[in-house]
């Protein structure tokens, strides 16, 4: 019985189909990856700029001792964009503006009752209480530095920035010079929408690949 030979044209067509499939798949995968990376980089750059702006504003408001304005500033940010939250914690993890500890320490440092205490039980803090985690401890370790990490759940992705408030020479008049970190800014940004756009980009690339194949 004679062996059936595969026509050369069929072989060429199969080779061309495989080459096109691999080539188009590689290009599509690269485009999808590049798009998701671009979205990530743009988001991170924007968040970095926002974090720096909030930090600078906080420094300028705290320098003359305008703590009530800082609280109003944080509330204003939450009103403008509910996906963005700014909180301030002391180095031990307790929420700032929640009691009179800082006011008492500053008044003692200045040797006068410059800042009136809050009524007993009153709190201006919006920061939720929490136990300092490894990222928080890393931010306040010397040399103090910014720490960035993500918290993910089934439906949300939140990027968090821990930015330590450094006790600069201009701050020591009120806060003393016996410590380096005065507090930690906790900036939280919900980037779930960006993650959805990334998934859509990947699905669109996969769909285009199948159509082309």
Tab-separated table of C-alpha atoms in Angstrom:
chain	number	residue	atom	x	y	z
A	1	UNK	CA	0.000	0.000	0.000
A	2	UNK	CA	1.480	3.310	-1.085
A	3	UNK	CA	2.153	5.945	1.548
A	4	UNK	CA	0.138	9.098	1.258
A	5	UNK	CA	2.309	12.157	0.970
A	6	UNK	CA	1.357	15.524	2.398
A	7	UNK	CA	1.178	18.113	-0.370
A	8	UNK	CA	3.896	20.762	-0.153
A	9	UNK	CA	1.234	23.465	-0.369
A	10	UNK	CA	-0.469	22.101	2.766
A	11	UNK	CA	2.845	22.066	4.599
A	12	UNK	CA	3.523	25.647	3.583
A	13	UNK	CA	0.039	26.739	4.670
A	14	UNK	CA	0.481	25.066	8.062
A	15	UNK	CA	3.877	26.718	8.531
A	16	UNK	CA	2.456	30.102	7.546
A	17	UNK	CA	-0.501	29.666	9.909
A	18	UNK	CA	1.789	28.702	12.814
A	19	UNK	CA	4.114	31.625	12.090
A	20	UNK	CA	1.222	34.088	11.927
A	21	UNK	CA	-0.333	32.703	15.093
A	22	UNK	CA	2.914	32.925	17.062
A	23	UNK	CA	3.823	36.315	15.615
A	24	UNK	CA	0.423	37.927	16.106
A	25	UNK	CA	0.136	36.369	19.581
A	26	UNK	CA	3.534	37.733	20.587
A	27	UNK	CA	2.747	41.233	19.289
A	28	UNK	CA	-0.689	41.234	20.912
A	29	UNK	CA	0.700	40.034	24.237
A	30	UNK	CA	3.408	42.701	24.101
A	31	UNK	CA	0.889	45.449	23.336
A	32	UNK	CA	-1.361	44.314	26.183
A	33	UNK	CA	1.571	44.162	28.607
A	34	UNK	CA	2.831	47.584	27.495
A	35	UNK	CA	-0.606	49.107	27.958
A	36	UNK	CA	-1.041	47.723	31.467
A	37	UNK	CA	2.482	48.861	32.396
A	38	UNK	CA	1.741	52.353	31.067
A	39	UNK	CA	-1.446	52.553	33.144
A	40	UNK	CA	0.489	51.377	36.218
A	41	UNK	CA	3.301	53.890	35.718
A	42	UNK	CA	0.908	56.765	35.063
A	43	UNK	CA	-1.106	55.891	38.164
A	44	UNK	CA	1.996	55.621	40.364
A	45	UNK	CA	3.439	58.900	39.053
A	46	UNK	CA	0.152	60.661	39.761
A	47	UNK	CA	-0.049	59.188	43.273
A	48	UNK	CA	3.567	60.148	43.981
A	49	UNK	CA	2.844	63.738	42.982
A	50	UNK	CA	-0.315	63.836	45.100
A	51	UNK	CA	1.556	62.429	48.099
A	52	UNK	CA	4.278	65.062	47.763
A	53	UNK	CA	1.701	67.869	47.491
A	54	UNK	CA	-0.174	66.667	50.576
A	55	UNK	CA	3.077	66.351	52.523
A	56	UNK	CA	4.183	69.875	51.600
A	57	UNK	CA	0.787	71.349	52.473
A	58	UNK	CA	0.839	69.548	55.818
A	59	UNK	CA	4.318	70.876	56.611
A	60	UNK	CA	3.257	74.437	55.847
A	61	UNK	CA	0.083	74.185	57.944
A	62	UNK	CA	1.789	72.533	60.910
A	63	UNK	CA	4.672	75.022	61.050
A	64	UNK	CA	2.547	77.851	62.572
A	65	UNK	CA	0.631	75.312	64.688
A	66	UNK	CA	-2.575	75.301	62.642
A	67	UNK	CA	-3.704	71.790	63.538
A	68	UNK	CA	-7.445	72.594	63.055
A	69	UNK	CA	-6.677	73.637	59.477
A	70	UNK	CA	-4.922	70.331	58.905
A	71	UNK	CA	-8.040	68.465	60.037
A	72	UNK	CA	-10.213	70.587	57.720
A	73	UNK	CA	-7.731	69.988	54.911
A	74	UNK	CA	-7.984	66.205	55.316
A	75	UNK	CA	-11.779	66.414	55.360
A	76	UNK	CA	-11.727	68.540	52.220
A	77	UNK	CA	-9.624	65.954	50.388
A	78	UNK	CA	-12.097	63.210	51.332
A	79	UNK	CA	-14.964	65.367	50.033
A	80	UNK	CA	-13.276	66.055	46.701
A	81	UNK	CA	-12.378	62.428	45.982
A	82	UNK	CA	-13.869	59.654	48.151
A	83	UNK	CA	-11.320	57.223	46.704
A	84	UNK	CA	-8.455	59.174	48.282
A	85	UNK	CA	-7.909	59.276	52.037
A	86	UNK	CA	-5.275	61.049	54.109
A	87	UNK	CA	-4.663	60.211	57.766
A	88	UNK	CA	-1.975	61.182	60.263
A	89	UNK	CA	-0.617	58.901	62.963
A	90	UNK	CA	1.862	59.365	65.756
A	91	UNK	CA	5.003	57.187	65.670
A	92	UNK	CA	3.397	54.813	68.184
A	93	UNK	CA	0.453	54.238	65.824
A	94	UNK	CA	-2.204	56.274	67.661
A	95	UNK	CA	-4.247	58.688	65.506
A	96	UNK	CA	-3.065	62.297	65.633
A	97	UNK	CA	-5.532	64.933	66.921
A	98	UNK	CA	-7.374	62.266	68.922
A	99	UNK	CA	-6.404	63.636	72.362
A	100	UNK	CA	-4.348	66.348	74.081
A	101	UNK	CA	-1.012	64.532	74.236
A	102	UNK	CA	0.670	66.567	71.517
A	103	UNK	CA	-0.835	69.849	72.754
A	104	UNK	CA	0.422	69.178	76.282
A	105	UNK	CA	3.898	68.230	75.030
A	106	UNK	CA	4.164	71.342	72.843
A	107	UNK	CA	2.940	73.664	75.619
A	108	UNK	CA	5.475	72.116	77.986
A	109	UNK	CA	8.233	72.544	75.403
A	110	UNK	CA	7.311	76.206	74.897
A	111	UNK	CA	6.846	76.829	78.601
A	112	UNK	CA	3.456	78.439	78.055
A	113	UNK	CA	-0.167	77.475	77.365
A	114	UNK	CA	-0.023	78.596	73.754
A	115	UNK	CA	-2.457	75.967	72.481
A	116	UNK	CA	-5.697	75.384	74.422
A	117	UNK	CA	-6.542	71.732	75.124
A	118	UNK	CA	-9.571	70.051	73.605
A	119	UNK	CA	-12.584	69.336	75.803
A	120	UNK	CA	-12.374	66.023	77.627
A	121	UNK	CA	-13.314	63.191	75.276
A	122	UNK	CA	-13.204	65.397	72.169
A	123	UNK	CA	-11.339	64.178	69.083
A	124	UNK	CA	-10.616	65.807	65.731
A	125	UNK	CA	-9.074	62.719	64.209
A	126	UNK	CA	-10.631	60.927	61.257
A	127	UNK	CA	-7.945	58.233	61.280
A	128	UNK	CA	-9.175	54.755	62.180
A	129	UNK	CA	-7.203	53.041	64.960
A	130	UNK	CA	-4.916	50.219	63.900
A	131	UNK	CA	-1.974	48.149	65.043
A	132	UNK	CA	1.288	49.303	63.399
A	133	UNK	CA	2.229	46.779	60.732
A	134	UNK	CA	5.616	45.921	59.242
A	135	UNK	CA	5.355	48.700	56.651
A	136	UNK	CA	4.592	51.303	59.308
A	137	UNK	CA	7.541	50.165	61.405
A	138	UNK	CA	9.764	50.221	58.322
A	139	UNK	CA	8.738	53.832	57.598
A	140	UNK	CA	9.775	55.102	61.046
A	141	UNK	CA	12.989	53.104	61.327
A	142	UNK	CA	16.098	55.241	60.905
A	143	UNK	CA	16.777	56.397	58.321
A	144	UNK	CA	13.060	57.141	58.027
A	145	UNK	CA	11.722	56.675	54.514
A	146	UNK	CA	8.565	56.450	52.448
A	147	UNK	CA	7.053	52.982	52.143
A	148	UNK	CA	4.583	52.042	49.405
A	149	UNK	CA	2.487	48.884	49.296
A	150	UNK	CA	-0.843	47.556	48.008
A	151	UNK	CA	-3.795	46.054	49.828
A	152	UNK	CA	-5.938	43.791	47.670
A	153	UNK	CA	-9.284	42.141	48.246
A	154	UNK	CA	-11.800	40.515	45.946
A	155	UNK	CA	-13.174	43.827	44.643
A	156	UNK	CA	-10.704	46.556	45.567
A	157	UNK	CA	-7.047	47.468	45.242
A	158	UNK	CA	-5.731	50.225	47.485
A	159	UNK	CA	-2.262	51.744	47.190
A	160	UNK	CA	-0.962	53.032	50.516
A	161	UNK	CA	1.875	55.446	51.203
A	162	UNK	CA	3.503	55.801	54.596
A	163	UNK	CA	5.389	59.115	54.580
A	164	UNK	CA	7.191	59.944	57.829
A	165	UNK	CA	7.046	63.530	59.065
A	166	UNK	CA	10.650	64.384	59.849
A	167	UNK	CA	11.378	66.535	62.879
A	168	UNK	CA	13.292	69.223	61.001
A	169	UNK	CA	15.257	71.966	62.794
A	170	UNK	CA	12.415	74.428	62.159
A	171	UNK	CA	10.058	72.043	64.001
A	172	UNK	CA	12.163	71.479	67.116
A	173	UNK	CA	11.063	74.736	68.758
A	174	UNK	CA	7.655	73.190	69.438
A	175	UNK	CA	8.384	69.469	69.298
A	176	UNK	CA	11.841	69.279	70.839
A	177	UNK	CA	14.930	67.651	69.357
A	178	UNK	CA	14.870	64.291	71.131
A	179	UNK	CA	13.201	62.407	68.251
A	180	UNK	CA	13.513	62.217	64.468
A	181	UNK	CA	9.990	61.289	63.330
A	182	UNK	CA	7.056	63.455	64.432
A	183	UNK	CA	4.356	61.408	62.760
A	184	UNK	CA	3.444	59.307	59.736
A	185	UNK	CA	1.164	60.319	56.889
A	186	UNK	CA	-1.024	57.450	55.730
A	187	UNK	CA	-2.232	58.139	52.185
A	188	UNK	CA	-4.679	55.631	50.733
A	189	UNK	CA	-5.791	55.634	47.112
A	190	UNK	CA	-8.349	53.210	45.700
A	191	UNK	CA	-7.105	52.249	42.206
A	192	UNK	CA	-9.708	49.556	41.557
A	193	UNK	CA	-10.923	51.414	38.438
A	194	UNK	CA	-7.404	51.330	37.019
A	195	UNK	CA	-7.213	47.591	37.619
A	196	UNK	CA	-10.520	47.162	35.779
A	197	UNK	CA	-9.120	49.118	32.822
A	198	UNK	CA	-6.049	46.900	32.832
A	199	UNK	CA	-8.184	43.764	32.744
A	200	UNK	CA	-10.250	45.224	29.926
A	201	UNK	CA	-7.053	45.962	27.999
A	202	UNK	CA	-5.871	42.367	28.423
A	203	UNK	CA	-9.262	40.940	27.392
A	204	UNK	CA	-9.407	43.263	24.371
A	205	UNK	CA	-5.934	42.174	23.299
A	206	UNK	CA	-6.873	38.508	23.683
A	207	UNK	CA	-10.074	39.048	21.693
A	208	UNK	CA	-8.194	40.843	18.913
A	209	UNK	CA	-5.693	37.987	18.805
A	210	UNK	CA	-8.429	35.370	18.400
A	211	UNK	CA	-10.149	37.396	15.677
A	212	UNK	CA	-6.885	37.828	13.748
A	213	UNK	CA	-6.047	34.136	14.060
